[in-house]
Amino acid sequence: MAKLKVAVLISGGGSNLQALIDLCAQDDAPAEIVRVISNVDGVYGLERAQQAGIKTMVIDHKKYDGREAFEDAIHQVLDSENIQLVCLAGFMRLLTDGFVQKWRDRLINIHPALLPSFKGLHTHERAIEAGVKFHGATVHYVRPAMDEGPIIVQAAVPVLPSDTPDELAARVLEQEHQIYPLALKLIAQRKVRVSGEKVLYNGVACLPESVINPVG
Ligand code: GAR
């Protein structure tokens, strides 16, 4: 089966990008990262991509007259590379409905919370403040509403009484690096399908490898 052609959109350090690069570096990888686009120049994620021999591009939103023009520039690059799946990995710009619909079911995101809880920013602080006992991360298909869409993989971690937001974030990030490559692999192996806004794996509702429970 031909490798799935993937683009990754970033805004920062790119540790999740690195996890995807590492997956795609495996001999039998079902996906290849063709292009990494950052909306911020000089971020470490761009260096990670270059070190892996992946073409990079900076498309700075500040240089465009409005969101549509910015997204059109991204869309053109994705289109010209025949990209089949776009992975948002710490990409910190909201996308318009138009872009999201164009890439419907071909656009995925990782969010540092157990969606649908704690959409938006500062998820770790808010989880600690809310007193939840578990927090985590979610990989999901993107829909127009922020941090919504069919859930592909989630991982939970305990929230410890002594946790600072940074400590909790580090525990969650470790799991992000597990679930993002797993989600990409499942999609690239054509094991995932969206049905009625839920994800089915080979036609069934649950797949053992899609459930990561480091809590035990
Ligand atoms: C990750 O924790 C990711 O889940 C989060 O930004 C971080 C990026 O880190 N994304 C969001 O908050 C999107 N709403 P990374 O650049 O090291 O992958």
XYZ file of N, CA, C and O and ligand atoms in Angstrom, residues 10-18 45 48 88-94 109-113 119-124 137-138 140 146-147 169 172-173 176-177 180, ligand 1:
178
model
N 2.827 23.385 12.548
C 3.337 23.637 13.902
C 3.415 25.143 14.177
O 3.340 25.958 13.245
N 3.616 25.455 15.467
C 3.895 26.851 15.841
C 5.041 26.934 16.837
O 5.364 28.021 17.301
N 5.612 25.781 17.229
C 6.566 25.842 18.338
C 7.622 24.763 18.307
O 8.148 24.400 17.255
N 7.893 24.218 19.480
C 9.015 23.307 19.680
C 8.916 21.998 18.927
O 9.928 21.367 18.616
N 7.702 21.549 18.690
C 7.527 20.384 17.821
C 7.887 19.043 18.431
O 8.309 18.138 17.708
N 7.655 18.861 19.738
C 7.953 17.529 20.290
C 6.966 16.490 19.752
O 7.332 15.331 19.545
N 5.734 16.905 19.503
C 4.784 15.962 18.881
C 5.162 15.695 17.431
O 5.040 14.564 16.947
N 5.618 16.740 16.741
C 6.135 16.534 15.379
C 7.233 15.479 15.410
O 7.265 14.577 14.562
N 8.138 15.574 16.406
C 9.237 14.613 16.509
C 8.708 13.185 16.647
O 9.235 12.247 16.033
N 10.802 23.360 16.073
C 10.154 22.330 15.267
C 10.658 22.332 13.827
O 10.780 21.284 13.186
N 13.874 20.475 13.751
C 13.644 19.020 13.852
C 13.332 18.457 12.467
O 13.829 17.401 12.077
N -2.212 18.743 12.858
C -1.893 19.944 13.635
C -1.137 19.478 14.871
O -1.644 18.649 15.636
N 0.060 20.006 15.068
C 0.879 19.561 16.205
C 1.396 20.800 16.938
O 2.466 21.317 16.624
N 0.564 21.288 17.862
C 0.925 22.528 18.547
C 0.810 23.719 17.611
O 1.570 24.679 17.719
N -0.138 23.645 16.683
C -0.404 24.762 15.748
C -1.405 25.683 16.438
O -2.548 25.279 16.683
N -0.971 26.892 16.790
C -1.756 27.714 17.701
C -2.569 28.808 16.993
O -2.740 29.903 17.512
N -3.079 28.501 15.802
C -4.010 29.430 15.124
C -5.335 28.722 14.949
O -5.370 27.536 14.595
N -6.418 29.469 15.180
C -7.737 28.897 14.902
C -7.945 28.891 13.399
O -7.572 29.840 12.715
N -5.928 16.800 14.989
C -5.305 17.693 15.968
C -5.020 16.918 17.234
O -5.706 15.941 17.537
N -3.993 17.372 17.964
C -3.791 16.834 19.314
C -4.051 17.949 20.309
O -3.609 19.087 20.119
N -4.830 17.593 21.334
C -5.194 18.583 22.352
C -4.832 18.035 23.728
O -5.113 16.862 24.021
N -4.223 18.877 24.582
C -3.754 18.374 25.873
C -4.844 18.337 26.941
O -4.751 18.993 27.974
N -5.886 17.553 26.693
C -6.964 17.347 27.676
C -7.809 16.179 27.196
O -7.735 15.786 26.021
N -11.577 22.309 26.747
C -11.206 22.839 25.430
C -10.415 24.134 25.651
O -10.527 24.732 26.725
N -9.687 24.572 24.660
C -9.008 25.870 24.759
C -7.648 25.791 25.412
O -7.007 24.737 25.413
N -7.236 26.916 25.973
C -5.857 27.043 26.481
C -5.771 26.734 27.977
O -6.799 26.593 28.644
N -4.557 26.643 28.478
C -4.271 26.478 29.920
C -5.016 25.284 30.510
O -5.576 25.358 31.606
N -5.023 24.193 29.787
C -5.812 23.026 30.216
C -5.294 22.439 31.531
O -6.081 21.972 32.347
N -3.983 22.459 31.725
C -3.423 21.803 32.917
C -3.769 22.590 34.186
O -4.212 22.000 35.178
N -4.872 13.508 27.177
C -4.710 14.080 25.844
C -5.612 13.349 24.863
O -5.976 12.184 25.080
N -5.939 14.060 23.789
C -6.870 13.530 22.781
C -6.355 13.834 21.381
O -5.940 14.965 21.112
N -7.968 13.988 17.669
C -9.324 14.000 17.092
C -9.326 14.621 15.706
O -8.437 15.404 15.371
N -14.041 24.907 17.974
C -12.703 24.675 18.544
C -12.643 23.418 19.423
O -13.492 23.218 20.295
N -11.627 22.606 19.166
C -11.366 21.391 19.957
C -12.565 20.442 19.997
O -12.841 19.802 21.014
N 1.630 18.906 32.948
C 1.826 19.046 31.489
C 2.878 18.051 30.998
O 2.716 17.444 29.934
N 1.364 14.611 30.815
C 0.445 14.515 29.669
C 1.237 14.442 28.360
O 0.928 13.631 27.480
N 2.285 15.269 28.267
C 3.056 15.330 27.005
C 3.669 13.974 26.671
O 3.702 13.569 25.496
N 1.078 12.224 24.987
C 0.826 12.767 23.643
C 1.756 12.103 22.630
O 1.355 11.796 21.505
N 3.005 11.904 23.074
C 4.001 11.326 22.162
C 3.709 9.859 21.842
O 4.281 9.304 20.910
N -0.204 10.286 19.462
C -0.261 10.928 18.135
C 0.275 9.983 17.047
O -0.392 9.764 16.026
C 1.200 20.159 22.970
O 0.988 19.927 24.341
C -0.114 20.154 22.224
O -1.034 19.228 22.722
C -0.588 21.555 22.471
O 0.561 22.349 22.325
C 1.697 21.587 22.718
C 2.701 21.638 21.599
O 3.903 21.040 21.983
N -1.622 21.931 21.532
C -2.622 22.734 21.836
O -2.746 23.262 22.930
C -3.581 22.985 20.703
N -4.803 23.507 21.201
P 4.957 20.559 20.907
O 5.226 21.765 20.002
O 6.173 20.207 21.733
O 4.377 19.410 20.161
